[in-house]
Amino acid sequence: VVLVAVLVAPGRSLQTAVSRRAAVCSTSAAAALALRRPPATAEPLKDAPLAEAKAALVAALTPNDAAPLTNATAPQRAVEAWALRVESLAPALDESLLDGNWRLLYSNAAEITSLASLPLLRLARVDQPFDLASGTFENQGLVSAPGVLFQTRVVGEFAPAKTKKGRYDVVFRRVVFELPPLTKVVEPKANNLVPSVTVTYVDQDMRITRGGDGALFVLARSEDRLRPMLSNTERLRLYERGADPVQAGAGLENWARTTLLNAGTADSSPDD
């Protein structure tokens, strides 16, 4: 499951924040496009080496900015085919490579495609930083709408699953919605199923992950972060705060609609 998050600092104008984010997004897009080769064919060559398969996968995504593509905005058949080719050539998983910040290039997951398809919202960027030392991750992103810029931060924890190498059980602890000056914190309530994802490929610049339902996520390592992860102290303070419960697995679209429509009171930022 991949959701979204980012902050506009208090006292900063929306126009300034948007301009700064646009510059950051352009830098990220340029970094991703540095991997590109000539446009990919619809079907991968059976003997395509790993470097060529990776380049063809990125070329099939053809991003114009930092916004993640979906199966509605990218050639799904080519993306899936080249992703399968890269996965088939993957060396043994080196978990240490997961550490750091990752930017979402593509996903066909329902929670991403449904949000991206909403008429008045634009999913501008999604980052996913990992911290192996603490076993924590965040899904950070930026969502724009006419005249407004809102952000969310999904704070979670992960641990290797016992069933399969490369599979990780995840727990979503808090989701922070921010539409300055309002801040809303919700707590996903667990159901009987433990969410899990499987990392099928990772190296110094690319990661491919499959969701529990088979959804595909293609990510690129990104040195320019939307924002730092919460420290251990900040995360514990966030957990101790009051939070409205929401159904786990309902997806960001439903969380956003429910939360933002009912966000009638302002709250302090988790960084305050």
Short mmCIF file of C-alpha atoms in Angstrom, two decimals:
data_model
loop_
_atom_site.label_atom_id
_atom_site.label_comp_id
_atom_site.label_asym_id
_atom_site.label_seq_id
_atom_site.Cartn_x
_atom_site.Cartn_y
_atom_site.Cartn_z
CA VAL A 1 0.00 0.00 0.00
CA VAL A 2 1.41 3.38 -0.90
CA LEU A 3 -0.11 6.62 0.33
CA VAL A 4 1.12 10.28 0.38
CA ALA A 5 2.65 13.25 2.45
CA VAL A 6 4.55 16.70 2.74
CA LEU A 7 4.46 20.05 4.63
CA VAL A 8 4.05 23.74 3.88
CA ALA A 9 5.96 25.50 6.67
CA PRO A 10 3.87 27.83 8.85
CA GLY A 11 3.94 31.40 7.64
CA ARG A 12 4.89 30.47 4.09
CA SER A 13 2.59 31.46 1.26
CA LEU A 14 0.99 28.80 -0.88
CA GLN A 15 2.47 30.32 -4.03
CA THR A 16 6.01 30.21 -2.57
CA ALA A 17 5.54 26.61 -1.46
CA VAL A 18 4.23 25.55 -4.86
CA SER A 19 7.13 27.24 -6.66
CA ARG A 20 9.69 25.58 -4.43
CA ARG A 21 8.07 22.16 -4.78
CA ALA A 22 7.92 22.57 -8.56
CA ALA A 23 11.69 23.19 -8.65
CA VAL A 24 12.33 20.12 -6.51
CA CYS A 25 10.04 17.98 -8.66
CA SER A 26 11.82 19.09 -11.84
CA THR A 27 15.18 18.08 -10.37
CA SER A 28 13.84 14.65 -9.46
CA ALA A 29 12.38 14.12 -12.91
CA ALA A 30 15.72 15.01 -14.50
CA ALA A 31 17.49 12.47 -12.30
CA ALA A 32 15.06 9.73 -13.27
CA LEU A 33 15.30 10.56 -16.96
CA ALA A 34 19.10 10.22 -16.81
CA LEU A 35 18.51 6.44 -16.89
CA ARG A 36 16.55 6.62 -20.13
CA ARG A 37 17.51 4.96 -23.41
CA PRO A 38 15.63 5.08 -26.73
CA PRO A 39 11.90 4.31 -26.32
CA ALA A 40 11.12 0.78 -25.19
CA THR A 41 9.39 -1.73 -27.41
CA ALA A 42 6.06 -3.13 -26.28
CA GLU A 43 7.59 -6.52 -25.52
CA PRO A 44 10.98 -7.13 -23.89
CA LEU A 45 13.64 -9.11 -25.70
CA LYS A 46 14.09 -12.45 -24.00
CA ASP A 47 17.86 -11.98 -23.89
CA ALA A 48 17.81 -8.31 -22.85
CA PRO A 49 20.50 -7.77 -20.19
CA LEU A 50 19.63 -6.20 -16.88
CA ALA A 51 20.94 -2.69 -17.67
CA GLU A 52 18.94 -2.60 -20.92
CA ALA A 53 15.81 -3.91 -19.23
CA LYS A 54 16.05 -1.26 -16.49
CA ALA A 55 16.57 1.51 -19.03
CA ALA A 56 13.63 0.28 -21.12
CA LEU A 57 11.40 0.18 -18.04
CA VAL A 58 12.22 3.79 -17.16
CA ALA A 59 11.81 4.82 -20.81
CA ALA A 60 8.35 3.25 -20.87
CA LEU A 61 7.36 5.51 -17.99
CA THR A 62 8.45 8.73 -19.76
CA PRO A 63 7.72 11.06 -16.82
CA ASN A 64 7.29 14.75 -17.56
CA ASP A 65 7.66 15.76 -13.93
CA ALA A 66 7.78 14.15 -10.51
CA ALA A 67 4.16 12.95 -10.54
CA PRO A 68 3.85 9.15 -10.46
CA LEU A 69 2.35 7.50 -13.52
CA THR A 70 -0.40 4.89 -13.40
CA ASN A 71 -1.81 2.25 -15.71
CA ALA A 72 -4.07 5.01 -17.07
CA THR A 73 -1.19 7.32 -18.00
CA ALA A 74 1.59 4.89 -19.00
CA PRO A 75 1.71 1.90 -21.40
CA GLN A 76 0.77 -0.75 -18.84
CA ARG A 77 1.66 -3.72 -21.03
CA ALA A 78 5.19 -2.47 -21.69
CA VAL A 79 5.74 -1.41 -18.07
CA GLU A 80 4.60 -4.78 -16.72
CA ALA A 81 6.64 -6.70 -19.31
CA TRP A 82 9.87 -4.83 -18.62
CA ALA A 83 9.30 -5.01 -14.87
CA LEU A 84 8.96 -8.78 -15.15
CA ARG A 85 12.18 -8.90 -17.16
CA VAL A 86 14.07 -6.91 -14.52
CA GLU A 87 12.63 -9.11 -11.77
CA SER A 88 13.71 -12.25 -13.62
CA LEU A 89 17.31 -10.98 -13.65
CA ALA A 90 17.34 -9.80 -10.04
CA PRO A 91 20.32 -10.89 -7.95
CA ALA A 92 19.90 -12.06 -4.36
CA LEU A 93 18.17 -9.36 -2.32
CA ASP A 94 20.54 -7.03 -0.47
CA GLU A 95 18.30 -5.59 2.24
CA SER A 96 20.78 -2.82 3.06
CA LEU A 97 19.93 -1.19 -0.29
CA LEU A 98 16.40 -0.46 0.94
CA ASP A 99 17.71 2.23 3.25
CA GLY A 100 17.19 5.80 2.05
CA ASN A 101 14.62 7.81 0.15
CA TRP A 102 12.64 6.47 -2.83
CA ARG A 103 10.37 8.32 -5.26
CA LEU A 104 7.40 6.58 -6.84
CA LEU A 105 7.59 6.50 -10.64
CA TYR A 106 4.65 4.19 -11.38
CA SER A 107 1.93 2.18 -9.70
CA ASN A 108 -1.24 0.43 -10.76
CA ALA A 109 -2.40 0.01 -7.15
CA ALA A 110 -6.02 0.96 -6.59
CA GLU A 111 -5.27 3.53 -3.88
CA ILE A 112 -2.95 5.39 -6.27
CA THR A 113 -5.02 5.12 -9.45
CA SER A 114 -8.26 6.11 -7.72
CA LEU A 115 -6.69 9.21 -6.21
CA ALA A 116 -4.95 10.14 -9.47
CA SER A 117 -8.26 9.86 -11.33
CA LEU A 118 -10.18 12.30 -9.13
CA PRO A 119 -11.13 15.29 -11.31
CA LEU A 120 -9.98 18.13 -9.04
CA LEU A 121 -6.91 16.55 -7.44
CA ARG A 122 -3.43 16.02 -8.82
CA LEU A 123 -1.03 13.61 -7.16
CA ALA A 124 2.13 15.66 -7.66
CA ARG A 125 4.74 13.47 -5.99
CA VAL A 126 5.09 10.45 -3.69
CA ASP A 127 8.23 9.61 -1.71
CA GLN A 128 8.89 6.60 0.51
CA PRO A 129 11.87 6.90 2.86
CA PHE A 130 13.05 3.75 4.67
CA ASP A 131 15.03 3.58 7.90
CA LEU A 132 16.32 0.04 8.43
CA ALA A 133 17.84 0.86 11.82
CA SER A 134 14.46 1.73 13.35
CA GLY A 135 12.32 -0.50 11.12
CA THR A 136 10.22 2.48 10.09
CA PHE A 137 9.06 4.02 6.83
CA GLU A 138 6.94 6.93 5.69
CA ASN A 139 4.84 7.51 2.61
CA GLN A 140 5.22 11.20 1.88
CA GLY A 141 3.52 13.06 -0.91
CA LEU A 142 2.14 16.21 -2.35
CA VAL A 143 -1.42 16.66 -3.64
CA SER A 144 -2.61 19.79 -5.39
CA ALA A 145 -6.08 21.05 -6.20
CA PRO A 146 -7.27 24.36 -7.66
CA GLY A 147 -6.01 27.03 -5.29
CA VAL A 148 -4.83 24.66 -2.56
CA LEU A 149 -1.92 22.40 -1.74
CA PHE A 150 -2.44 19.62 0.78
CA GLN A 151 -0.11 16.98 2.06
CA THR A 152 -0.16 13.78 4.02
CA ARG A 153 2.40 11.74 5.88
CA VAL A 154 1.79 8.05 6.48
CA VAL A 155 3.94 6.76 9.33
CA GLY A 156 4.47 3.02 9.58
CA GLU A 157 6.70 0.18 10.66
CA PHE A 158 7.94 -2.89 8.82
CA ALA A 159 9.59 -6.21 9.60
CA PRO A 160 10.75 -9.15 7.45
CA ALA A 161 8.01 -11.76 7.04
CA LYS A 162 8.81 -15.35 7.92
CA THR A 163 7.09 -16.76 4.87
CA LYS A 164 9.30 -15.49 2.05
CA LYS A 165 12.58 -13.66 1.59
CA GLY A 166 11.99 -10.12 0.38
CA ARG A 167 8.50 -9.98 1.86
CA TYR A 168 7.82 -7.45 4.60
CA ASP A 169 4.89 -7.15 6.97
CA VAL A 170 3.82 -3.53 7.43
CA VAL A 171 1.83 -1.68 10.05
CA PHE A 172 0.38 1.75 9.33
CA ARG A 173 0.41 3.67 12.60
CA ARG A 174 -0.72 7.19 11.73
CA VAL A 175 -1.80 9.26 8.74
CA VAL A 176 -1.33 13.03 8.98
CA PHE A 177 -3.36 15.23 6.63
CA GLU A 178 -2.23 18.84 6.36
CA LEU A 179 -4.15 21.62 4.68
CA PRO A 180 -2.56 24.68 6.33
CA PRO A 181 -3.52 25.86 8.83
CA LEU A 182 -5.45 22.64 9.52
CA THR A 183 -3.84 19.37 10.53
CA LYS A 184 -5.74 16.12 10.96
CA VAL A 185 -4.32 12.88 12.39
CA VAL A 186 -6.04 9.53 11.86
CA GLU A 187 -5.17 6.05 13.08
CA PRO A 188 -5.71 3.12 10.68
CA LYS A 189 -7.42 0.32 12.57
CA ALA A 190 -6.03 -3.12 11.79
CA ASN A 191 -8.26 -5.88 10.47
CA ASN A 192 -7.55 -9.61 10.54
CA LEU A 193 -5.08 -9.42 7.65
CA VAL A 194 -1.50 -8.21 8.07
CA PRO A 195 -0.56 -6.03 5.07
CA SER A 196 2.61 -7.12 3.32
CA VAL A 197 4.72 -6.14 0.33
CA THR A 198 7.41 -8.03 -1.54
CA VAL A 199 10.58 -6.35 -2.80
CA THR A 200 11.32 -8.18 -6.05
CA TYR A 201 14.24 -6.01 -7.17
CA VAL A 202 16.47 -3.38 -5.57
CA ASP A 203 19.81 -1.84 -6.44
CA GLN A 204 21.48 1.55 -6.04
CA ASP A 205 18.92 3.43 -8.15
CA MET A 206 15.77 1.31 -8.70
CA ARG A 207 13.33 -0.66 -6.59
CA ILE A 208 10.41 -2.82 -7.72
CA THR A 209 7.82 -3.85 -5.16
CA ARG A 210 4.68 -5.97 -5.41
CA GLY A 211 1.73 -5.42 -3.11
CA GLY A 212 -0.15 -8.25 -1.47
CA ASP A 213 -2.71 -8.05 -4.28
CA GLY A 214 0.00 -8.12 -6.97
CA ALA A 215 -0.02 -4.36 -7.54
CA LEU A 216 3.19 -3.05 -9.11
CA PHE A 217 5.29 -0.21 -7.70
CA VAL A 218 8.37 1.11 -9.52
CA LEU A 219 10.52 3.53 -7.54
CA ALA A 220 13.75 5.45 -8.12
CA ARG A 221 16.23 6.43 -5.44
CA SER A 222 16.00 10.18 -4.81
CA GLU A 223 18.49 12.25 -2.86
CA ASP A 224 16.26 15.33 -2.79
CA ARG A 225 13.68 14.59 -0.14
CA LEU A 226 10.28 16.14 0.27
CA ARG A 227 11.09 16.36 3.98
CA PRO A 228 13.06 14.49 6.65
CA MET A 229 11.51 11.50 8.37
CA LEU A 230 10.22 12.01 11.88
CA SER A 231 12.78 11.35 14.58
CA ASN A 232 12.11 8.59 17.11
CA THR A 233 10.99 11.23 19.62
CA GLU A 234 8.67 12.94 17.13
CA ARG A 235 7.19 9.61 16.07
CA LEU A 236 6.45 8.58 19.68
CA ARG A 237 4.85 11.96 20.33
CA LEU A 238 2.68 11.45 17.26
CA TYR A 239 1.59 8.00 18.48
CA GLU A 240 0.60 9.49 21.84
CA ARG A 241 -1.64 12.12 20.30
CA GLY A 242 -5.35 11.71 19.93
CA ALA A 243 -6.32 10.38 16.51
CA ASP A 244 -9.58 9.52 14.78
CA PRO A 245 -9.86 5.86 13.75
CA VAL A 246 -10.24 4.89 10.10
CA GLN A 247 -10.49 1.51 8.46
CA ALA A 248 -7.09 0.12 7.53
CA GLY A 249 -6.72 -0.66 3.86
CA ALA A 250 -9.47 1.75 2.83
CA GLY A 251 -7.02 3.66 0.66
CA LEU A 252 -5.95 7.29 0.63
CA GLU A 253 -8.86 8.37 -1.54
CA ASN A 254 -11.40 7.32 1.10
CA TRP A 255 -9.24 8.52 3.97
CA ALA A 256 -8.76 11.90 2.31
CA ARG A 257 -12.43 12.30 1.44
CA THR A 258 -13.59 11.34 4.95
CA THR A 259 -10.92 13.29 6.78
CA LEU A 260 -10.80 16.51 4.80
CA LEU A 261 -14.56 16.87 4.58
CA ASN A 262 -14.78 16.57 8.35
CA ALA A 263 -11.63 18.46 9.32
CA GLY A 264 -13.32 21.23 11.21
CA THR A 265 -10.66 21.86 13.84
CA ALA A 266 -7.02 22.78 13.55
CA ASP A 267 -4.34 20.84 15.35
CA SER A 268 -0.64 21.31 15.88
CA SER A 269 1.91 19.85 13.50
CA PRO A 270 3.80 16.69 14.57
CA ASP A 271 6.96 18.77 14.31
CA ASP A 272 5.78 21.41 16.77
#
